[in-house]
XYZ file of N, CA and C in Angstrom:
78
model
N -65.478 114.960 212.949
C -65.757 113.781 212.618
C -67.290 113.485 211.945
N -68.492 112.996 212.745
C -69.447 113.208 212.712
C -70.357 114.694 211.290
N -69.097 115.447 211.954
C -70.257 115.925 211.197
C -69.785 116.012 209.932
N -68.584 115.697 209.063
C -67.521 115.537 207.823
C -68.836 114.300 207.377
N -69.241 113.516 208.054
C -69.923 112.392 208.245
C -71.338 113.101 207.559
N -72.145 113.862 207.375
C -73.387 113.966 207.846
C -72.798 115.551 206.589
N -72.643 116.092 206.328
C -72.553 116.549 205.756
C -71.851 115.853 204.214
N -71.204 114.999 204.035
C -71.138 113.875 203.004
C -71.946 113.446 202.290
N -72.996 112.696 203.772
C -74.948 113.011 203.086
C -75.367 112.970 203.240
N -75.332 114.636 203.342
C -76.090 115.073 202.493
C -75.776 115.207 201.836
N -74.388 115.387 200.708
C -74.086 115.242 199.713
C -74.564 114.687 198.951
N -73.981 113.677 199.074
C -74.789 112.350 198.771
C -76.267 112.373 198.574
N -77.041 112.241 199.229
C -78.905 112.762 199.632
C -79.059 113.443 198.252
N -78.201 114.837 197.473
C -78.831 116.475 197.506
C -78.747 116.203 195.670
N -77.241 114.046 195.671
C -76.577 114.438 194.140
C -77.743 113.645 193.292
N -78.466 112.473 194.142
C -79.468 111.203 194.726
C -81.095 111.693 193.261
N -81.112 113.278 194.802
C -82.853 113.810 194.080
C -82.479 115.087 192.899
N -81.587 115.672 192.584
C -80.386 115.541 191.886
C -81.396 115.427 190.445
N -80.552 113.665 190.372
C -80.206 113.057 189.455
C -82.233 112.348 188.689
N -82.731 112.764 190.761
C -84.409 112.080 189.917
C -84.907 113.094 189.204
N -84.272 114.341 189.424
C -85.708 114.910 189.600
C -85.408 115.234 188.110
N -84.184 114.965 187.625
C -83.957 115.708 186.293
C -82.484 114.657 185.132
N -82.725 113.478 185.083
C -82.551 112.382 184.894
C -81.705 112.476 183.567
N -82.376 113.479 182.655
C -82.112 114.107 181.602
C -80.572 114.625 181.568
N -79.636 114.890 182.269
C -78.267 115.005 182.919
C -77.622 113.912 182.573
N -78.102 113.198 182.683
C -77.367 111.648 183.246
C -77.212 111.341 181.583
C-alpha cells in the first residue's frame, strides 16, 4: 500500500511540474 501511495504522489508532483512548465497546455 505504501508503494501505491508513493507512486500516486510522484505522479501528481510530475503532473504539477508539467503544468508549471507548460501553462499553455491548460
